[in-house]
Amino acid sequence: QVQLVESGGGAVQTGGSLRLSCTASLSLTRISSMNWYRQSPGVQRSLVASISIYGTTNYENSVKGRFTISRDTAKNTVALQMNSLKPEDTAIYFCNARLNFGDRDPRTGDYWGQGTQVTVSS
C-alpha cells in the first residue's frame, strides 16, 4: 500500500499561480502512475494530469499549457504547477497513485490523498 500526503493549494485571483505537492510513502519507481484529479461540487472527479513510471505526462485539454506535472524520485514527490489559473479551475484537487503488482496482488489499485482546496476568484 501507499500513503499520500498533499500540500499546497489555497486561494488566488484569476491569472495567479499555485503549486501542489504530493509525497508518497512508496518509491515512485514502484508506482505505475501518479495522477492529479479534481472535483467540484456536483461534478464527477476528473483527471487533470498524470505522469507514468516512465516519465510520460498527459494533461486534460483545458489545462494544457497552463499546468505542469513533475516528479522528484529522490523525494518520492510529485508536483503540479498551476499557472494562469481561472475560476473554472476551482475545485478540490486529489493526488492519486496507481499501483499495479498484478491482478492477484492485493496492493494493486488506486490510492488517494486527502485532497486540497484550490479557489480561484475573478
mmCIF file of N, CA and C in Angstrom:
data_model
loop_
_atom_site.group_PDB
_atom_site.id
_atom_site.type_symbol
_atom_site.label_atom_id
_atom_site.label_comp_id
_atom_site.label_asym_id
_atom_site.label_seq_id
_atom_site.Cartn_x
_atom_site.Cartn_y
_atom_site.Cartn_z
ATOM 1 N N GLN A 1 0.835 -1.187 0.000
ATOM 2 C CA GLN A 1 0.000 0.000 0.000
ATOM 3 C C GLN A 1 0.871 1.237 0.000
ATOM 4 N N VAL A 2 0.228 2.388 -0.214
ATOM 5 C CA VAL A 2 0.959 3.644 -0.233
ATOM 6 C C VAL A 2 0.109 4.727 0.402
ATOM 7 N N GLN A 3 0.733 5.557 1.194
ATOM 8 C CA GLN A 3 0.072 6.730 1.758
ATOM 9 C C GLN A 3 0.530 7.960 0.987
ATOM 10 N N LEU A 4 -0.384 8.871 0.787
ATOM 11 C CA LEU A 4 -0.102 10.086 0.028
ATOM 12 C C LEU A 4 -0.404 11.299 0.900
ATOM 13 N N VAL A 5 0.544 12.207 0.963
ATOM 14 C CA VAL A 5 0.359 13.429 1.740
ATOM 15 C C VAL A 5 0.493 14.619 0.807
ATOM 16 N N GLU A 6 -0.568 15.385 0.742
ATOM 17 C CA GLU A 6 -0.603 16.535 -0.157
ATOM 18 C C GLU A 6 -0.285 17.817 0.602
ATOM 19 N N SER A 7 0.216 18.781 -0.133
ATOM 20 C CA SER A 7 0.419 20.122 0.405
ATOM 21 C C SER A 7 0.235 21.119 -0.717
ATOM 22 N N GLY A 8 0.075 22.366 -0.343
ATOM 23 C CA GLY A 8 -0.165 23.403 -1.329
ATOM 24 C C GLY A 8 -1.643 23.718 -1.409
ATOM 25 N N GLY A 9 -2.029 24.367 -2.458
ATOM 26 C CA GLY A 9 -3.412 24.795 -2.583
ATOM 27 C C GLY A 9 -3.614 26.140 -1.922
ATOM 28 N N GLY A 10 -4.845 26.621 -1.980
ATOM 29 C CA GLY A 10 -5.156 27.903 -1.382
ATOM 30 C C GLY A 10 -6.048 28.713 -2.298
ATOM 31 N N ALA A 11 -6.029 30.013 -2.070
ATOM 32 C CA ALA A 11 -6.898 30.924 -2.821
ATOM 33 C C ALA A 11 -6.059 31.950 -3.556
ATOM 34 N N VAL A 12 -6.357 32.132 -4.840
ATOM 35 C CA VAL A 12 -5.670 33.116 -5.658
ATOM 36 C C VAL A 12 -6.676 33.805 -6.560
ATOM 37 N N GLN A 13 -6.223 34.878 -7.190
ATOM 38 C CA GLN A 13 -7.057 35.560 -8.157
ATOM 39 C C GLN A 13 -6.775 35.007 -9.556
ATOM 40 N N THR A 14 -7.670 35.288 -10.451
ATOM 41 C CA THR A 14 -7.505 34.871 -11.839
ATOM 42 C C THR A 14 -6.140 35.309 -12.366
ATOM 43 N N GLY A 15 -5.471 34.350 -13.030
ATOM 44 C CA GLY A 15 -4.145 34.622 -13.557
ATOM 45 C C GLY A 15 -3.015 34.266 -12.613
ATOM 46 N N GLY A 16 -3.352 33.935 -11.395
ATOM 47 C CA GLY A 16 -2.342 33.598 -10.411
ATOM 48 C C GLY A 16 -1.823 32.181 -10.566
ATOM 49 N N SER A 17 -0.915 31.823 -9.684
ATOM 50 C CA SER A 17 -0.270 30.506 -9.733
ATOM 51 C C SER A 17 -0.316 29.843 -8.363
ATOM 52 N N LEU A 18 -0.364 28.521 -8.403
ATOM 53 C CA LEU A 18 -0.267 27.712 -7.198
ATOM 54 C C LEU A 18 0.528 26.456 -7.530
ATOM 55 N N ARG A 19 1.117 25.888 -6.500
ATOM 56 C CA ARG A 19 1.865 24.642 -6.668
ATOM 57 C C ARG A 19 1.390 23.628 -5.648
ATOM 58 N N LEU A 20 0.971 22.492 -6.127
ATOM 59 C CA LEU A 20 0.557 21.391 -5.275
ATOM 60 C C LEU A 20 1.670 20.349 -5.231
ATOM 61 N N SER A 21 1.850 19.748 -4.075
ATOM 62 C CA SER A 21 2.825 18.669 -3.937
ATOM 63 C C SER A 21 2.174 17.454 -3.299
ATOM 64 N N CYS A 22 2.693 16.310 -3.651
ATOM 65 C CA CYS A 22 2.186 15.052 -3.117
ATOM 66 C C CYS A 22 3.378 14.139 -2.854
ATOM 67 N N THR A 23 3.522 13.743 -1.606
ATOM 68 C CA THR A 23 4.627 12.865 -1.232
ATOM 69 C C THR A 23 4.087 11.476 -0.935
ATOM 70 N N ALA A 24 4.695 10.489 -1.573
ATOM 71 C CA ALA A 24 4.259 9.108 -1.415
ATOM 72 C C ALA A 24 5.148 8.368 -0.424
ATOM 73 N N SER A 25 4.548 7.389 0.263
ATOM 74 C CA SER A 25 5.302 6.589 1.223
ATOM 75 C C SER A 25 6.035 5.446 0.537
ATOM 76 N N LEU A 26 5.844 5.324 -0.770
ATOM 77 C CA LEU A 26 6.465 4.274 -1.566
ATOM 78 C C LEU A 26 7.294 4.923 -2.665
ATOM 79 N N SER A 27 8.389 4.276 -3.024
ATOM 80 C CA SER A 27 9.211 4.815 -4.101
ATOM 81 C C SER A 27 8.400 4.991 -5.372
ATOM 82 N N LEU A 28 8.574 6.120 -6.034
ATOM 83 C CA LEU A 28 7.850 6.368 -7.280
ATOM 84 C C LEU A 28 8.230 5.358 -8.357
ATOM 85 N N THR A 29 9.373 4.730 -8.221
ATOM 86 C CA THR A 29 9.807 3.736 -9.205
ATOM 87 C C THR A 29 8.988 2.448 -9.117
ATOM 88 N N ARG A 30 8.126 2.365 -8.093
ATOM 89 C CA ARG A 30 7.260 1.191 -7.943
ATOM 90 C C ARG A 30 5.787 1.533 -8.173
ATOM 91 N N ILE A 31 5.534 2.778 -8.572
ATOM 92 C CA ILE A 31 4.162 3.241 -8.781
ATOM 93 C C ILE A 31 3.935 3.419 -10.275
ATOM 94 N N SER A 32 2.922 2.756 -10.798
ATOM 95 C CA SER A 32 2.677 2.776 -12.246
ATOM 96 C C SER A 32 2.452 4.191 -12.764
ATOM 97 N N SER A 33 1.649 4.949 -12.048
ATOM 98 C CA SER A 33 1.441 6.333 -12.440
ATOM 99 C C SER A 33 1.028 7.142 -11.219
ATOM 100 N N MET A 34 1.395 8.417 -11.273
ATOM 101 C CA MET A 34 0.950 9.380 -10.270
ATOM 102 C C MET A 34 0.068 10.381 -10.992
ATOM 103 N N ASN A 35 -1.054 10.691 -10.365
ATOM 104 C CA ASN A 35 -2.058 11.480 -11.070
ATOM 105 C C ASN A 35 -2.639 12.558 -10.156
ATOM 106 N N TRP A 36 -3.089 13.611 -10.769
ATOM 107 C CA TRP A 36 -3.860 14.644 -10.073
ATOM 108 C C TRP A 36 -5.266 14.669 -10.660
ATOM 109 N N TYR A 37 -6.233 14.564 -9.764
ATOM 110 C CA TYR A 37 -7.639 14.677 -10.131
ATOM 111 C C TYR A 37 -8.196 15.920 -9.457
ATOM 112 N N ARG A 38 -9.352 16.359 -9.923
ATOM 113 C CA ARG A 38 -10.054 17.450 -9.251
ATOM 114 C C ARG A 38 -11.543 17.182 -9.274
ATOM 115 N N GLN A 39 -12.189 17.766 -8.282
ATOM 116 C CA GLN A 39 -13.634 17.582 -8.163
ATOM 117 C C GLN A 39 -14.259 18.850 -7.634
ATOM 118 N N SER A 40 -15.304 19.292 -8.337
ATOM 119 C CA SER A 40 -16.093 20.430 -7.920
ATOM 120 C C SER A 40 -17.423 19.917 -7.393
ATOM 121 N N PRO A 41 -18.138 20.706 -6.593
ATOM 122 C CA PRO A 41 -19.436 20.250 -6.067
ATOM 123 C C PRO A 41 -20.381 19.843 -7.189
ATOM 124 N N GLY A 42 -20.926 18.662 -7.063
ATOM 125 C CA GLY A 42 -21.895 18.181 -8.038
ATOM 126 C C GLY A 42 -21.292 17.700 -9.341
ATOM 127 N N VAL A 43 -19.973 17.657 -9.397
ATOM 128 C CA VAL A 43 -19.292 17.226 -10.625
ATOM 129 C C VAL A 43 -18.450 15.997 -10.311
ATOM 130 N N GLN A 44 -18.423 15.084 -11.226
ATOM 131 C CA GLN A 44 -17.627 13.874 -11.034
ATOM 132 C C GLN A 44 -16.136 14.210 -11.013
ATOM 133 N N ARG A 45 -15.401 13.487 -10.201
ATOM 134 C CA ARG A 45 -13.954 13.665 -10.133
ATOM 135 C C ARG A 45 -13.352 13.355 -11.500
ATOM 136 N N SER A 46 -12.432 14.213 -11.947
ATOM 137 C CA SER A 46 -11.858 14.035 -13.269
ATOM 138 C C SER A 46 -10.342 14.181 -13.233
ATOM 139 N N LEU A 47 -9.705 13.509 -14.170
ATOM 140 C CA LEU A 47 -8.248 13.521 -14.252
ATOM 141 C C LEU A 47 -7.759 14.836 -14.838
ATOM 142 N N VAL A 48 -6.779 15.430 -14.179
ATOM 143 C CA VAL A 48 -6.210 16.688 -14.637
ATOM 144 C C VAL A 48 -4.863 16.453 -15.323
ATOM 145 N N ALA A 49 -4.001 15.683 -14.669
ATOM 146 C CA ALA A 49 -2.667 15.443 -15.202
ATOM 147 C C ALA A 49 -2.132 14.140 -14.635
ATOM 148 N N SER A 50 -1.254 13.517 -15.399
ATOM 149 C CA SER A 50 -0.661 12.259 -14.950
ATOM 150 C C SER A 50 0.782 12.171 -15.407
ATOM 151 N N ILE A 51 1.545 11.386 -14.653
ATOM 152 C CA ILE A 51 2.921 11.103 -15.038
ATOM 153 C C ILE A 51 3.158 9.623 -14.766
ATOM 154 N N SER A 52 3.640 8.939 -15.779
ATOM 155 C CA SER A 52 3.808 7.497 -15.659
ATOM 156 C C SER A 52 5.149 7.156 -15.019
ATOM 157 N N ILE A 53 5.321 5.879 -14.752
ATOM 158 C CA ILE A 53 6.572 5.410 -14.163
ATOM 159 C C ILE A 53 7.749 5.691 -15.093
ATOM 160 N N TYR A 54 7.460 5.866 -16.371
ATOM 161 C CA TYR A 54 8.497 6.159 -17.360
ATOM 162 C C TYR A 54 8.709 7.655 -17.564
ATOM 163 N N GLY A 55 7.898 8.456 -16.882
ATOM 164 C CA GLY A 55 8.027 9.902 -17.006
ATOM 165 C C GLY A 55 7.140 10.530 -18.060
ATOM 166 N N THR A 56 6.322 9.718 -18.688
ATOM 167 C CA THR A 56 5.394 10.238 -19.702
ATOM 168 C C THR A 56 4.284 11.036 -19.025
ATOM 169 N N THR A 57 4.012 12.213 -19.553
ATOM 170 C CA THR A 57 2.984 13.067 -18.966
ATOM 171 C C THR A 57 1.784 13.214 -19.888
ATOM 172 N N ASN A 58 0.641 13.414 -19.281
ATOM 173 C CA ASN A 58 -0.596 13.671 -20.025
ATOM 174 C C ASN A 58 -1.411 14.701 -19.272
ATOM 175 N N TYR A 59 -2.154 15.492 -20.029
ATOM 176 C CA TYR A 59 -2.948 16.562 -19.438
ATOM 177 C C TYR A 59 -4.350 16.590 -20.010
ATOM 178 N N GLU A 60 -5.278 16.983 -19.168
ATOM 179 C CA GLU A 60 -6.633 17.267 -19.634
ATOM 180 C C GLU A 60 -6.560 18.510 -20.509
ATOM 181 N N ASN A 61 -7.358 18.540 -21.544
ATOM 182 C CA ASN A 61 -7.233 19.599 -22.558
ATOM 183 C C ASN A 61 -7.294 21.006 -21.985
ATOM 184 N N SER A 62 -8.152 21.227 -21.019
ATOM 185 C CA SER A 62 -8.355 22.594 -20.522
ATOM 186 C C SER A 62 -7.162 23.131 -19.731
ATOM 187 N N VAL A 63 -6.237 22.266 -19.339
ATOM 188 C CA VAL A 63 -5.097 22.733 -18.549
ATOM 189 C C VAL A 63 -3.784 22.680 -19.330
ATOM 190 N N LYS A 64 -3.838 22.169 -20.536
ATOM 191 C CA LYS A 64 -2.611 22.092 -21.342
ATOM 192 C C LYS A 64 -2.028 23.485 -21.553
ATOM 193 N N GLY A 65 -0.720 23.583 -21.345
ATOM 194 C CA GLY A 65 -0.048 24.863 -21.496
ATOM 195 C C GLY A 65 -0.095 25.724 -20.248
ATOM 196 N N ARG A 66 -0.913 25.344 -19.279
ATOM 197 C CA ARG A 66 -1.008 26.114 -18.036
ATOM 198 C C ARG A 66 -0.497 25.324 -16.831
ATOM 199 N N PHE A 67 -0.746 24.023 -16.827
ATOM 200 C CA PHE A 67 -0.348 23.165 -15.713
ATOM 201 C C PHE A 67 0.833 22.301 -16.135
ATOM 202 N N THR A 68 1.695 22.024 -15.181
ATOM 203 C CA THR A 68 2.832 21.136 -15.423
ATOM 204 C C THR A 68 2.969 20.152 -14.268
ATOM 205 N N ILE A 69 2.978 18.886 -14.606
ATOM 206 C CA ILE A 69 3.206 17.851 -13.599
ATOM 207 C C ILE A 69 4.665 17.417 -13.670
ATOM 208 N N SER A 70 5.261 17.236 -12.521
ATOM 209 C CA SER A 70 6.663 16.836 -12.470
ATOM 210 C C SER A 70 6.885 15.927 -11.269
ATOM 211 N N ARG A 71 8.023 15.297 -11.229
ATOM 212 C CA ARG A 71 8.297 14.393 -10.116
ATOM 213 C C ARG A 71 9.747 14.502 -9.682
ATOM 214 N N ASP A 72 9.957 14.190 -8.423
ATOM 215 C CA ASP A 72 11.295 14.098 -7.848
ATOM 216 C C ASP A 72 11.381 12.707 -7.226
ATOM 217 N N THR A 73 11.999 11.793 -7.943
ATOM 218 C CA THR A 73 12.024 10.406 -7.479
ATOM 219 C C THR A 73 12.857 10.251 -6.208
ATOM 220 N N ALA A 74 13.815 11.132 -6.004
ATOM 221 C CA ALA A 74 14.633 11.046 -4.785
ATOM 222 C C ALA A 74 13.813 11.374 -3.543
ATOM 223 N N LYS A 75 12.793 12.212 -3.729
ATOM 224 C CA LYS A 75 11.945 12.619 -2.605
ATOM 225 C C LYS A 75 10.577 11.964 -2.636
ATOM 226 N N ASN A 76 10.357 11.091 -3.624
ATOM 227 C CA ASN A 76 9.046 10.433 -3.782
ATOM 228 C C ASN A 76 7.918 11.455 -3.855
ATOM 229 N N THR A 77 8.175 12.523 -4.554
ATOM 230 C CA THR A 77 7.225 13.630 -4.598
ATOM 231 C C THR A 77 6.831 13.959 -6.031
ATOM 232 N N VAL A 78 5.571 14.231 -6.203
ATOM 233 C CA VAL A 78 5.034 14.704 -7.475
ATOM 234 C C VAL A 78 4.426 16.074 -7.236
ATOM 235 N N ALA A 79 4.655 16.979 -8.161
ATOM 236 C CA ALA A 79 4.143 18.335 -8.034
ATOM 237 C C ALA A 79 3.254 18.682 -9.217
ATOM 238 N N LEU A 80 2.337 19.577 -8.977
ATOM 239 C CA LEU A 80 1.501 20.127 -10.041
ATOM 240 C C LEU A 80 1.623 21.641 -9.969
ATOM 241 N N GLN A 81 2.339 22.197 -10.936
ATOM 242 C CA GLN A 81 2.475 23.649 -11.036
ATOM 243 C C GLN A 81 1.326 24.178 -11.869
ATOM 244 N N MET A 82 0.561 25.072 -11.285
ATOM 245 C CA MET A 82 -0.624 25.588 -11.953
ATOM 246 C C MET A 82 -0.456 27.083 -12.187
ATOM 247 N N ASN A 83 -0.391 27.472 -13.439
ATOM 248 C CA ASN A 83 -0.242 28.876 -13.818
ATOM 249 C C ASN A 83 -1.481 29.356 -14.561
ATOM 250 N N SER A 84 -1.591 30.659 -14.676
ATOM 251 C CA SER A 84 -2.722 31.265 -15.406
ATOM 252 C C SER A 84 -4.050 30.670 -14.945
ATOM 253 N N LEU A 85 -4.222 30.618 -13.655
ATOM 254 C CA LEU A 85 -5.415 29.977 -13.101
ATOM 255 C C LEU A 85 -6.678 30.744 -13.447
ATOM 256 N N LYS A 86 -7.750 29.989 -13.618
ATOM 257 C CA LYS A 86 -9.050 30.525 -13.984
ATOM 258 C C LYS A 86 -10.068 30.123 -12.923
ATOM 259 N N PRO A 87 -11.162 30.850 -12.812
ATOM 260 C CA PRO A 87 -12.203 30.465 -11.837
ATOM 261 C C PRO A 87 -12.686 29.028 -12.026
ATOM 262 N N GLU A 88 -12.723 28.574 -13.251
ATOM 263 C CA GLU A 88 -13.182 27.211 -13.502
ATOM 264 C C GLU A 88 -12.203 26.140 -13.028
ATOM 265 N N ASP A 89 -11.014 26.561 -12.600
ATOM 266 C CA ASP A 89 -10.066 25.613 -12.003
ATOM 267 C C ASP A 89 -10.367 25.374 -10.525
ATOM 268 N N THR A 90 -11.297 26.135 -9.985
ATOM 269 C CA THR A 90 -11.667 25.966 -8.585
ATOM 270 C C THR A 90 -12.219 24.572 -8.339
ATOM 271 N N ALA A 91 -11.609 23.884 -7.376
ATOM 272 C CA ALA A 91 -12.007 22.506 -7.080
ATOM 273 C C ALA A 91 -11.160 21.985 -5.924
ATOM 274 N N ILE A 92 -11.524 20.820 -5.449
ATOM 275 C CA ILE A 92 -10.646 20.080 -4.553
ATOM 276 C C ILE A 92 -9.752 19.210 -5.435
ATOM 277 N N TYR A 93 -8.468 19.289 -5.217
ATOM 278 C CA TYR A 93 -7.517 18.534 -6.017
ATOM 279 C C TYR A 93 -7.008 17.343 -5.198
ATOM 280 N N PHE A 94 -7.025 16.190 -5.831
ATOM 281 C CA PHE A 94 -6.630 14.950 -5.174
ATOM 282 C C PHE A 94 -5.415 14.336 -5.868
ATOM 283 N N CYS A 95 -4.467 13.931 -5.077
ATOM 284 C CA CYS A 95 -3.344 13.157 -5.588
ATOM 285 C C CYS A 95 -3.741 11.683 -5.614
ATOM 286 N N ASN A 96 -3.345 11.005 -6.669
ATOM 287 C CA ASN A 96 -3.685 9.589 -6.835
ATOM 288 C C ASN A 96 -2.448 8.803 -7.239
ATOM 289 N N ALA A 97 -2.295 7.641 -6.649
ATOM 290 C CA ALA A 97 -1.224 6.725 -7.042
ATOM 291 C C ALA A 97 -1.862 5.442 -7.529
ATOM 292 N N ARG A 98 -1.435 4.998 -8.680
ATOM 293 C CA ARG A 98 -1.972 3.762 -9.258
ATOM 294 C C ARG A 98 -0.884 2.693 -9.202
ATOM 295 N N LEU A 99 -1.152 1.650 -8.422
ATOM 296 C CA LEU A 99 -0.194 0.560 -8.274
ATOM 297 C C LEU A 99 -0.647 -0.644 -9.081
ATOM 298 N N ASN A 100 0.299 -1.301 -9.688
ATOM 299 C CA ASN A 100 -0.008 -2.498 -10.463
ATOM 300 C C ASN A 100 1.064 -3.544 -10.210
ATOM 301 N N PHE A 101 0.760 -4.439 -9.263
ATOM 302 C CA PHE A 101 1.644 -5.564 -8.971
ATOM 303 C C PHE A 101 1.030 -6.866 -9.474
ATOM 304 N N GLY A 102 0.039 -6.744 -10.372
ATOM 305 C CA GLY A 102 -0.631 -7.925 -10.888
ATOM 306 C C GLY A 102 -1.997 -8.086 -10.244
ATOM 307 N N ASP A 103 -2.871 -8.799 -10.955
ATOM 308 C CA ASP A 103 -4.262 -8.924 -10.512
ATOM 309 C C ASP A 103 -4.400 -9.622 -9.169
ATOM 310 N N ARG A 104 -3.463 -10.491 -8.848
ATOM 311 C CA ARG A 104 -3.606 -11.264 -7.622
ATOM 312 C C ARG A 104 -2.964 -10.582 -6.424
ATOM 313 N N ASP A 105 -2.263 -9.501 -6.687
ATOM 314 C CA ASP A 105 -1.603 -8.817 -5.582
ATOM 315 C C ASP A 105 -2.582 -7.840 -4.954
ATOM 316 N N PRO A 106 -2.841 -7.960 -3.655
ATOM 317 C CA PRO A 106 -3.824 -7.067 -3.013
ATOM 318 C C PRO A 106 -3.411 -5.604 -2.997
ATOM 319 N N ARG A 107 -2.156 -5.320 -3.252
ATOM 320 C CA ARG A 107 -1.718 -3.925 -3.272
ATOM 321 C C ARG A 107 -2.114 -3.210 -4.564
ATOM 322 N N THR A 108 -2.452 -3.977 -5.569
ATOM 323 C CA THR A 108 -2.834 -3.369 -6.845
ATOM 324 C C THR A 108 -4.100 -2.555 -6.683
ATOM 325 N N GLY A 109 -4.077 -1.321 -7.209
ATOM 326 C CA GLY A 109 -5.271 -0.485 -7.123
ATOM 327 C C GLY A 109 -4.920 0.984 -7.026
ATOM 328 N N ASP A 110 -5.922 1.781 -6.728
ATOM 329 C CA ASP A 110 -5.784 3.229 -6.626
ATOM 330 C C ASP A 110 -5.722 3.664 -5.167
ATOM 331 N N TYR A 111 -4.853 4.619 -4.913
ATOM 332 C CA TYR A 111 -4.709 5.194 -3.584
ATOM 333 C C TYR A 111 -4.839 6.703 -3.708
ATOM 334 N N TRP A 112 -5.427 7.313 -2.666
ATOM 335 C CA TRP A 112 -5.785 8.726 -2.754
ATOM 336 C C TRP A 112 -5.241 9.529 -1.590
ATOM 337 N N GLY A 113 -4.886 10.771 -1.901
ATOM 338 C CA GLY A 113 -4.575 11.719 -0.863
ATOM 339 C C GLY A 113 -5.860 12.288 -0.286
ATOM 340 N N GLN A 114 -5.699 13.159 0.687
ATOM 341 C CA GLN A 114 -6.861 13.696 1.396
ATOM 342 C C GLN A 114 -7.554 14.809 0.639
ATOM 343 N N GLY A 115 -6.894 15.353 -0.358
ATOM 344 C CA GLY A 115 -7.470 16.447 -1.135
ATOM 345 C C GLY A 115 -7.064 17.803 -0.583
ATOM 346 N N THR A 116 -6.915 18.748 -1.489
ATOM 347 C CA THR A 116 -6.569 20.113 -1.100
ATOM 348 C C THR A 116 -7.384 21.088 -1.937
ATOM 349 N N GLN A 117 -7.897 22.101 -1.302
ATOM 350 C CA GLN A 117 -8.788 23.057 -1.962
ATOM 351 C C GLN A 117 -7.996 24.100 -2.751
ATOM 352 N N VAL A 118 -8.426 24.304 -3.966
ATOM 353 C CA VAL A 118 -7.907 25.395 -4.804
ATOM 354 C C VAL A 118 -9.094 26.283 -5.163
ATOM 355 N N THR A 119 -8.979 27.557 -4.852
ATOM 356 C CA THR A 119 -10.048 28.515 -5.138
ATOM 357 C C THR A 119 -9.476 29.661 -5.946
ATOM 358 N N VAL A 120 -10.082 29.910 -7.103
ATOM 359 C CA VAL A 120 -9.637 30.990 -7.981
ATOM 360 C C VAL A 120 -10.781 31.988 -8.106
ATOM 361 N N SER A 121 -10.536 33.198 -7.700
ATOM 362 C CA SER A 121 -11.576 34.227 -7.744
ATOM 363 C C SER A 121 -11.359 35.138 -8.947
ATOM 364 N N SER A 122 -12.467 35.646 -9.446
ATOM 365 C CA SER A 122 -12.386 36.510 -10.633
ATOM 366 C C SER A 122 -12.154 37.954 -10.234
#
